[in-house]
mmCIF file of C-alpha atoms in Angstrom:
data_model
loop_
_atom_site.group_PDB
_atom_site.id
_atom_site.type_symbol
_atom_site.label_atom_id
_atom_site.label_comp_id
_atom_site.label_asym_id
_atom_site.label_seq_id
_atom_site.Cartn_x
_atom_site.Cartn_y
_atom_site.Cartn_z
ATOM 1 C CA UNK A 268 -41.557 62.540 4.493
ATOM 2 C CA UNK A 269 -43.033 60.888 1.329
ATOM 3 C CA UNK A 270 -42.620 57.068 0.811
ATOM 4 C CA UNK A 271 -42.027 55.951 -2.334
ATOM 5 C CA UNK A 272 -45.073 54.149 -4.084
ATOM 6 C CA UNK A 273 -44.883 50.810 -5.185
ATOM 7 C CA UNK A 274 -44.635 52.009 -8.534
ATOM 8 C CA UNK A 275 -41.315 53.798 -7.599
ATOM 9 C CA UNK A 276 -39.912 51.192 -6.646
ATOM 10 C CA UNK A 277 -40.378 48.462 -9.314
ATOM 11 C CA UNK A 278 -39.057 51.391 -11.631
ATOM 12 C CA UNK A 279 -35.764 52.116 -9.561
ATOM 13 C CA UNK A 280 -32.537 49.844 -10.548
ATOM 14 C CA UNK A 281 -31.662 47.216 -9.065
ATOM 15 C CA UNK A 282 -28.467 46.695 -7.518
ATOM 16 C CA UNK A 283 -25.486 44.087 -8.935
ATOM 17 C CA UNK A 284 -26.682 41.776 -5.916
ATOM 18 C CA UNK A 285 -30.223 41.850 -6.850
ATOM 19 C CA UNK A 286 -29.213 40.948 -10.845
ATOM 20 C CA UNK A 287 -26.627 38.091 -10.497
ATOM 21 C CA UNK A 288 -24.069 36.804 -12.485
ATOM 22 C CA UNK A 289 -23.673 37.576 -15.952
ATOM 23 C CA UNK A 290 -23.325 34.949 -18.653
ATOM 24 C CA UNK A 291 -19.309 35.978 -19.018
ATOM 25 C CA UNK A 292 -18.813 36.029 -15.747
ATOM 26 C CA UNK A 293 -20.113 32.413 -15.146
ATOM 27 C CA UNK A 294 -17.853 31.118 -17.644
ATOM 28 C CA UNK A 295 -14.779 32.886 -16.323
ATOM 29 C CA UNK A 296 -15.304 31.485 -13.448
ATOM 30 C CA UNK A 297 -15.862 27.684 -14.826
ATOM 31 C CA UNK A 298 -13.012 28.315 -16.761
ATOM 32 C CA UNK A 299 -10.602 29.182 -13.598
ATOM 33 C CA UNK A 300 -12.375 26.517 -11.494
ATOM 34 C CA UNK A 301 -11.189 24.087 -14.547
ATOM 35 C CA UNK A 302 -7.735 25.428 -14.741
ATOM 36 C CA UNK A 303 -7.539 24.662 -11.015
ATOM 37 C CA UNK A 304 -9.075 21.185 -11.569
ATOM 38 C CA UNK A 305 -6.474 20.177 -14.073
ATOM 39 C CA UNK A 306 -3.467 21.338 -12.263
ATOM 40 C CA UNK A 307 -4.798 19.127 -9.368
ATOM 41 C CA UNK A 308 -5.039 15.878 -11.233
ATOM 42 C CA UNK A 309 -1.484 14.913 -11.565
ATOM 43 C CA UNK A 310 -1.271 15.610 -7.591
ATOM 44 C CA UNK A 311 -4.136 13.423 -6.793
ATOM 45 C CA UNK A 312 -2.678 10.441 -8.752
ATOM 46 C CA UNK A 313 0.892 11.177 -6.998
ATOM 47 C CA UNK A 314 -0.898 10.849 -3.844
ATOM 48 C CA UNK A 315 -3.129 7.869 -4.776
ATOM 49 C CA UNK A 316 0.058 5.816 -5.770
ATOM 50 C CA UNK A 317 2.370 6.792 -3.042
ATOM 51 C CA UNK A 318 -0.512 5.594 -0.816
ATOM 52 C CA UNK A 319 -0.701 2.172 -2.963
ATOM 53 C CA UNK A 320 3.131 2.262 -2.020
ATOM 54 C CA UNK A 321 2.688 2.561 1.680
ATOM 55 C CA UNK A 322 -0.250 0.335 1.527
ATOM 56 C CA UNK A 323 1.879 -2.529 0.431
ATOM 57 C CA UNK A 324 4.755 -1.925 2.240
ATOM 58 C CA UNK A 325 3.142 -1.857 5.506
ATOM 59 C CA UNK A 326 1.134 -4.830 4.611
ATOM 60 C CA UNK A 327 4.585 -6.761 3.902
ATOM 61 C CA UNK A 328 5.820 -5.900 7.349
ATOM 62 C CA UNK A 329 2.555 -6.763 9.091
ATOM 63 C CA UNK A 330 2.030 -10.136 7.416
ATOM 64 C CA UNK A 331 5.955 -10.540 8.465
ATOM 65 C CA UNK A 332 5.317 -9.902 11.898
ATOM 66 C CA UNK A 333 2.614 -12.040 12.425
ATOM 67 C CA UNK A 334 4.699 -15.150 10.706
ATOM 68 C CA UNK A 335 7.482 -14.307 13.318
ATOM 69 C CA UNK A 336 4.700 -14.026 16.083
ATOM 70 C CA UNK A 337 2.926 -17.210 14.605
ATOM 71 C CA UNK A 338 6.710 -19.117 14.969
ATOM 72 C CA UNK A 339 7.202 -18.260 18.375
ATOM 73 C CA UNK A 340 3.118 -18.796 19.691
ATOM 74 C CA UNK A 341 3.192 -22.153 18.270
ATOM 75 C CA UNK A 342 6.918 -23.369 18.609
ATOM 76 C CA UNK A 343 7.494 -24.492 15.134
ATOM 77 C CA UNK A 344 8.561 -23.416 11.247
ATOM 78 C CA UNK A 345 6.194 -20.526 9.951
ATOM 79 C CA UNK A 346 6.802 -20.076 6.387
ATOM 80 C CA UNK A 347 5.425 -16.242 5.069
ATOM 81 C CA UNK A 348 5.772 -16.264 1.743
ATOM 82 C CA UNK A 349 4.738 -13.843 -1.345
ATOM 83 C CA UNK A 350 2.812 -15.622 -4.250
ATOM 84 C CA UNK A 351 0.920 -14.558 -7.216
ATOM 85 C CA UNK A 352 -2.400 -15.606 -8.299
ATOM 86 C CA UNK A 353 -4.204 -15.789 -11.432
ATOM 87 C CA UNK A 354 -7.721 -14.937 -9.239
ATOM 88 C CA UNK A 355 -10.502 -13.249 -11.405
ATOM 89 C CA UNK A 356 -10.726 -10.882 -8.001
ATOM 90 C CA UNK A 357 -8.258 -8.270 -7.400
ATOM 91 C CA UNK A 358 -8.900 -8.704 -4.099
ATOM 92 C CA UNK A 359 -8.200 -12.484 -4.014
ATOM 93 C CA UNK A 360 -5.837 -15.688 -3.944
ATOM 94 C CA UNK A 361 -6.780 -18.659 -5.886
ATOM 95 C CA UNK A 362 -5.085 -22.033 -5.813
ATOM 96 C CA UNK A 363 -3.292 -21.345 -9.228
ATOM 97 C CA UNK A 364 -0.991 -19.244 -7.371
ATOM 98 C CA UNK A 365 2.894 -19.615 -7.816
ATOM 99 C CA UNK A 366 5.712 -18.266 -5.281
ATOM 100 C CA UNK A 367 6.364 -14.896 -6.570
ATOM 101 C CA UNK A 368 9.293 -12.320 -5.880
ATOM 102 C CA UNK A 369 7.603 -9.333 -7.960
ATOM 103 C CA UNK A 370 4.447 -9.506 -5.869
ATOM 104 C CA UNK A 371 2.812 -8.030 -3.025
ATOM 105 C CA UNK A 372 0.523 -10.619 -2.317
ATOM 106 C CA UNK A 373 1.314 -13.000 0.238
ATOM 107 C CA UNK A 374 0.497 -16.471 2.655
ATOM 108 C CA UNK A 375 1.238 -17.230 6.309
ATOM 109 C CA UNK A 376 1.164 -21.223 6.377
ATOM 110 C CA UNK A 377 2.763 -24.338 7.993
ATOM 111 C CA UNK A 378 3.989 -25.665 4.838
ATOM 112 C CA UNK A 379 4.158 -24.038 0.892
ATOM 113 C CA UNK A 380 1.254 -22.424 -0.039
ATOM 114 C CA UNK A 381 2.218 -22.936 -3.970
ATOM 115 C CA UNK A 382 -0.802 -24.289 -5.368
ATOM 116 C CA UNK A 383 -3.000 -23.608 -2.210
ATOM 117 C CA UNK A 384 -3.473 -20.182 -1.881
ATOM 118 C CA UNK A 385 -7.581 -20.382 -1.905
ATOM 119 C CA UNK A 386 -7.992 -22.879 0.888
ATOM 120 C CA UNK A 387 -9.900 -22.206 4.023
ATOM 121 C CA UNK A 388 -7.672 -20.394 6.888
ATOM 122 C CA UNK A 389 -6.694 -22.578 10.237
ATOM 123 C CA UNK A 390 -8.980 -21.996 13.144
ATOM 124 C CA UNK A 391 -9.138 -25.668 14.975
ATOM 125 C CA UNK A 392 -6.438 -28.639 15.136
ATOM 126 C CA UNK A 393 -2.928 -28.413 12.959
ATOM 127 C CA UNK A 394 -2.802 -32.042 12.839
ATOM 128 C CA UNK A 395 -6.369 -32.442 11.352
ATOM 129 C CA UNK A 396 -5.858 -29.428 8.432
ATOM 130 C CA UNK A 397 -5.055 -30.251 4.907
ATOM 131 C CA UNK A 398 -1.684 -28.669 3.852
ATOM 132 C CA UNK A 399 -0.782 -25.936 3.512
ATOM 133 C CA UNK A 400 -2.049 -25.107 6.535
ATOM 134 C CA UNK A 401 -2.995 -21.643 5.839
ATOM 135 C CA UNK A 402 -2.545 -18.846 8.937
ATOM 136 C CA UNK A 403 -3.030 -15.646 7.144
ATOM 137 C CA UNK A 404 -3.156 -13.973 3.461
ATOM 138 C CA UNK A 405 -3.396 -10.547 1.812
ATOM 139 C CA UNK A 406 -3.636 -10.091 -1.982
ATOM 140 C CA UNK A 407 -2.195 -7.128 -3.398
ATOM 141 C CA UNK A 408 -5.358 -6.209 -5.095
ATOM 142 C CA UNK A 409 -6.601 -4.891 -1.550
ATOM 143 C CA UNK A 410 -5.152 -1.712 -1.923
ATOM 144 C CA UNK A 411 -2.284 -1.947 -3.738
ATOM 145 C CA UNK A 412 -2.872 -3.634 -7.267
ATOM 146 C CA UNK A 413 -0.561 -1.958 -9.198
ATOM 147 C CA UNK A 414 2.542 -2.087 -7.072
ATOM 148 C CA UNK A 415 5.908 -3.481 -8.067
ATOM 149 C CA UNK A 416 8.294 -5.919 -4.876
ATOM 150 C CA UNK A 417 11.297 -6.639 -5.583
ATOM 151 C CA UNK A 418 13.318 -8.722 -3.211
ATOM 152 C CA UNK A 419 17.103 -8.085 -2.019
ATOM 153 C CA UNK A 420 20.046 -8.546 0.316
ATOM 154 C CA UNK A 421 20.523 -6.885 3.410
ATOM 155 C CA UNK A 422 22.409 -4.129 1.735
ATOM 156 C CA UNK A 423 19.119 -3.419 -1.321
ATOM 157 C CA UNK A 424 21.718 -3.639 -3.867
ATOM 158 C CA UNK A 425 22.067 -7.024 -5.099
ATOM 159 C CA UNK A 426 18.593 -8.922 -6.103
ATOM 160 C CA UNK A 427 18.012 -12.680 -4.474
ATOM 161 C CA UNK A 428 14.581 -13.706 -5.914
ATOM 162 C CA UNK A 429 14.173 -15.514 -2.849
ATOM 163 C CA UNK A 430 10.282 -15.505 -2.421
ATOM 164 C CA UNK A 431 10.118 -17.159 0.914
ATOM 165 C CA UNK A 432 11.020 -16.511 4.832
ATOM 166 C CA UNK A 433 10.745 -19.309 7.268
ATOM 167 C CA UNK A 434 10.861 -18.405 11.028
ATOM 168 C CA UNK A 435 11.488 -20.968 13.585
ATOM 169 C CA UNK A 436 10.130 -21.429 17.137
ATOM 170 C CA UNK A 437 12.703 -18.713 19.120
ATOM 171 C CA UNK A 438 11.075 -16.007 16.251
ATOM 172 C CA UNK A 439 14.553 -15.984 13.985
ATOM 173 C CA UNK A 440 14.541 -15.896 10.282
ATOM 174 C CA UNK A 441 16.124 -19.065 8.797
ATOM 175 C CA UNK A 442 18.503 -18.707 5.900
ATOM 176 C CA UNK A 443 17.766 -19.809 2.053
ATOM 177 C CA UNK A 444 20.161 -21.293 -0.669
ATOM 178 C CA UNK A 445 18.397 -18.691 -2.916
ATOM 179 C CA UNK A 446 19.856 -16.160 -0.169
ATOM 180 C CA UNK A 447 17.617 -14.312 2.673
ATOM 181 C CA UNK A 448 15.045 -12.067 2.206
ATOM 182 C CA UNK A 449 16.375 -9.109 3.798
ATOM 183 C CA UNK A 450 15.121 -5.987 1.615
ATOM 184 C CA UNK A 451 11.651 -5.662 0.553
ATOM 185 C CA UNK A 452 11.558 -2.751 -2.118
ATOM 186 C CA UNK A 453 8.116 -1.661 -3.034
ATOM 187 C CA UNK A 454 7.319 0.836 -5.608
ATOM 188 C CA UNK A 455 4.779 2.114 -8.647
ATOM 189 C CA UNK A 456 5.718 1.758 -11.940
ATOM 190 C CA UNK A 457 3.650 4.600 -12.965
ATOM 191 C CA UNK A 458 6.011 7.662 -12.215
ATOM 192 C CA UNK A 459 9.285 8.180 -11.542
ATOM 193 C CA UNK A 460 8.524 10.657 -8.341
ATOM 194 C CA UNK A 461 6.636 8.363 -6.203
ATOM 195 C CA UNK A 462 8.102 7.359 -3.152
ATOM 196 C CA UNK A 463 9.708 3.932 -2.550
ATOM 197 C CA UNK A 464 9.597 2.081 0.420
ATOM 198 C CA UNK A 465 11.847 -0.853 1.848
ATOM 199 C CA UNK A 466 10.560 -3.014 4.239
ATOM 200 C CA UNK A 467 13.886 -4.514 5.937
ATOM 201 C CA UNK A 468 14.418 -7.943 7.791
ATOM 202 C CA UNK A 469 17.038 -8.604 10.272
ATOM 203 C CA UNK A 470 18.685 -11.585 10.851
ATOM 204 C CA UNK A 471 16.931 -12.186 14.678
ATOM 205 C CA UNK A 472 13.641 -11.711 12.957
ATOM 206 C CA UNK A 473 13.105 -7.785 13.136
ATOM 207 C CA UNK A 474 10.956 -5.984 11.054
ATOM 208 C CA UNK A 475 11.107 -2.300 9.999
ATOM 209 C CA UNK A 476 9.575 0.225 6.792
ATOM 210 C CA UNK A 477 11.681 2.221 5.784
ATOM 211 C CA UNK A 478 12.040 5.371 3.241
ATOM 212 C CA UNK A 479 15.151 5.488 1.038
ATOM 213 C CA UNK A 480 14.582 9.214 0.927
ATOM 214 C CA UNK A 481 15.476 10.210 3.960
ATOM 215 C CA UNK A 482 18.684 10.659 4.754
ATOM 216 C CA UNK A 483 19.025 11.925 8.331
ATOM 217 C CA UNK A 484 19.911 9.000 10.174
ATOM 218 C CA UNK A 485 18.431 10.176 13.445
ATOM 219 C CA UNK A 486 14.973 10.095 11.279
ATOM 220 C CA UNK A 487 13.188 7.161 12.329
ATOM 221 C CA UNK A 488 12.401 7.047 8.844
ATOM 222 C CA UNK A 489 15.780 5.949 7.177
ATOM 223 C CA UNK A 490 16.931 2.994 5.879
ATOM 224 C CA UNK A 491 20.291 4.344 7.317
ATOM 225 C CA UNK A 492 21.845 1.690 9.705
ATOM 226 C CA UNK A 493 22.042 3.462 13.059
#
């Protein structure tokens, strides 16, 4: 049997492998890969502020629980309170801050943190600190920055303003003349769809996040009393 010469060969066709794409066909396929790009945008920033959401909710409970936990370890008044801050960081708390019920930014101290919020944390002596006496502290910048709180009563219907929570020694949450922070809403201004969160405080000092979507109430999920 013959074999083709090399001359053969570099005359016969070559196949649709060997040739590639085609000019057309490359930008059919940018322009699907676009389409698919654009209809993906809106979910991405759904997702990016319902995790800005979650971020500062859970960040509200955890700076709650270690006030509580603070309270009880060293047998006196914990005051967790949320502030807002004029800082030139997103990330951070200077001492221009002011108590603050629309923000997610808060201070774990012995005494109010108004004014204070940039001072070194405890580590040695309580009796040797300067006040406030700072514990702990998370801006809302870290995560969150575009988040809106707004504080209620135990039932998230009726607004207090109260800014403040002080826990005594046996880990209880002390009442307020302003009236008790019991309902933590957090949410993003930016779209009506995103979820919003509730971080709730009970009266012997309990902490929960909870969704206001859910309504199963064996969901551990729902802001349904069980």
């Amino acid at each position: 049997m013959l074999k083709p010469t090399p001359l053969a060969l570099a005359r016969s066709p070559r196949t649709r492998r060997d040739r590639g794409f085609t000019l057309i066909e490359l930008m059919v396929a940018l322009a699907v890969a676009g389409l698919l790009l654009m209809g993906a945008i809106p979910l991405v920033r759904e997702w990016m502020m319902n995790m800005q959401v979650r971020n500062a909710a859970m960040s509200i409970a955890g700076g709650l629980e270690k006030a509580r936990a603070e309270a009880v370890r060293r047998n006196r008044d914990v005051t967790f309170s949320l502030v807002w801050s004029n800082s030139t960081s997103p990330a951070g708390l200077s001492d221009d801050c002011t108590l603050s019920a629309r923000s997610a930014s808060w201070i774990i101290s012995l005494e109010d943190p108004a004014g204070g919020c940039g001072g070194p944390l405890l580590t040695g002596d309580t009796s040797a600190a300067d006040k406030p006496r700072l514990l702990a502290r998370h801006a809302q910048g870290d995560g969150s920055p575009d988040v809106i709180v707004g504080v209620y009563d135990a039932s998230c219907a009726s607004a207090t303003g109260e800014t403040q929570v002080v826990f005594n020694s046996f880990g209880r949450a002390a009442t307020s003349p302003a009236g008790p922070m019991r309902c933590v809403v957090v949410r993003h201004p930016g779209s009506d769809t995103t979820h919003t969160l509730r971080v709730m405080l009970g009266t012997g000092g309990s902490v929960r996040t909870c969704d206001p979507a859910v309504t199963e109430r064996d969901d551990p999920r729902t802001c349904i009393p069980t």
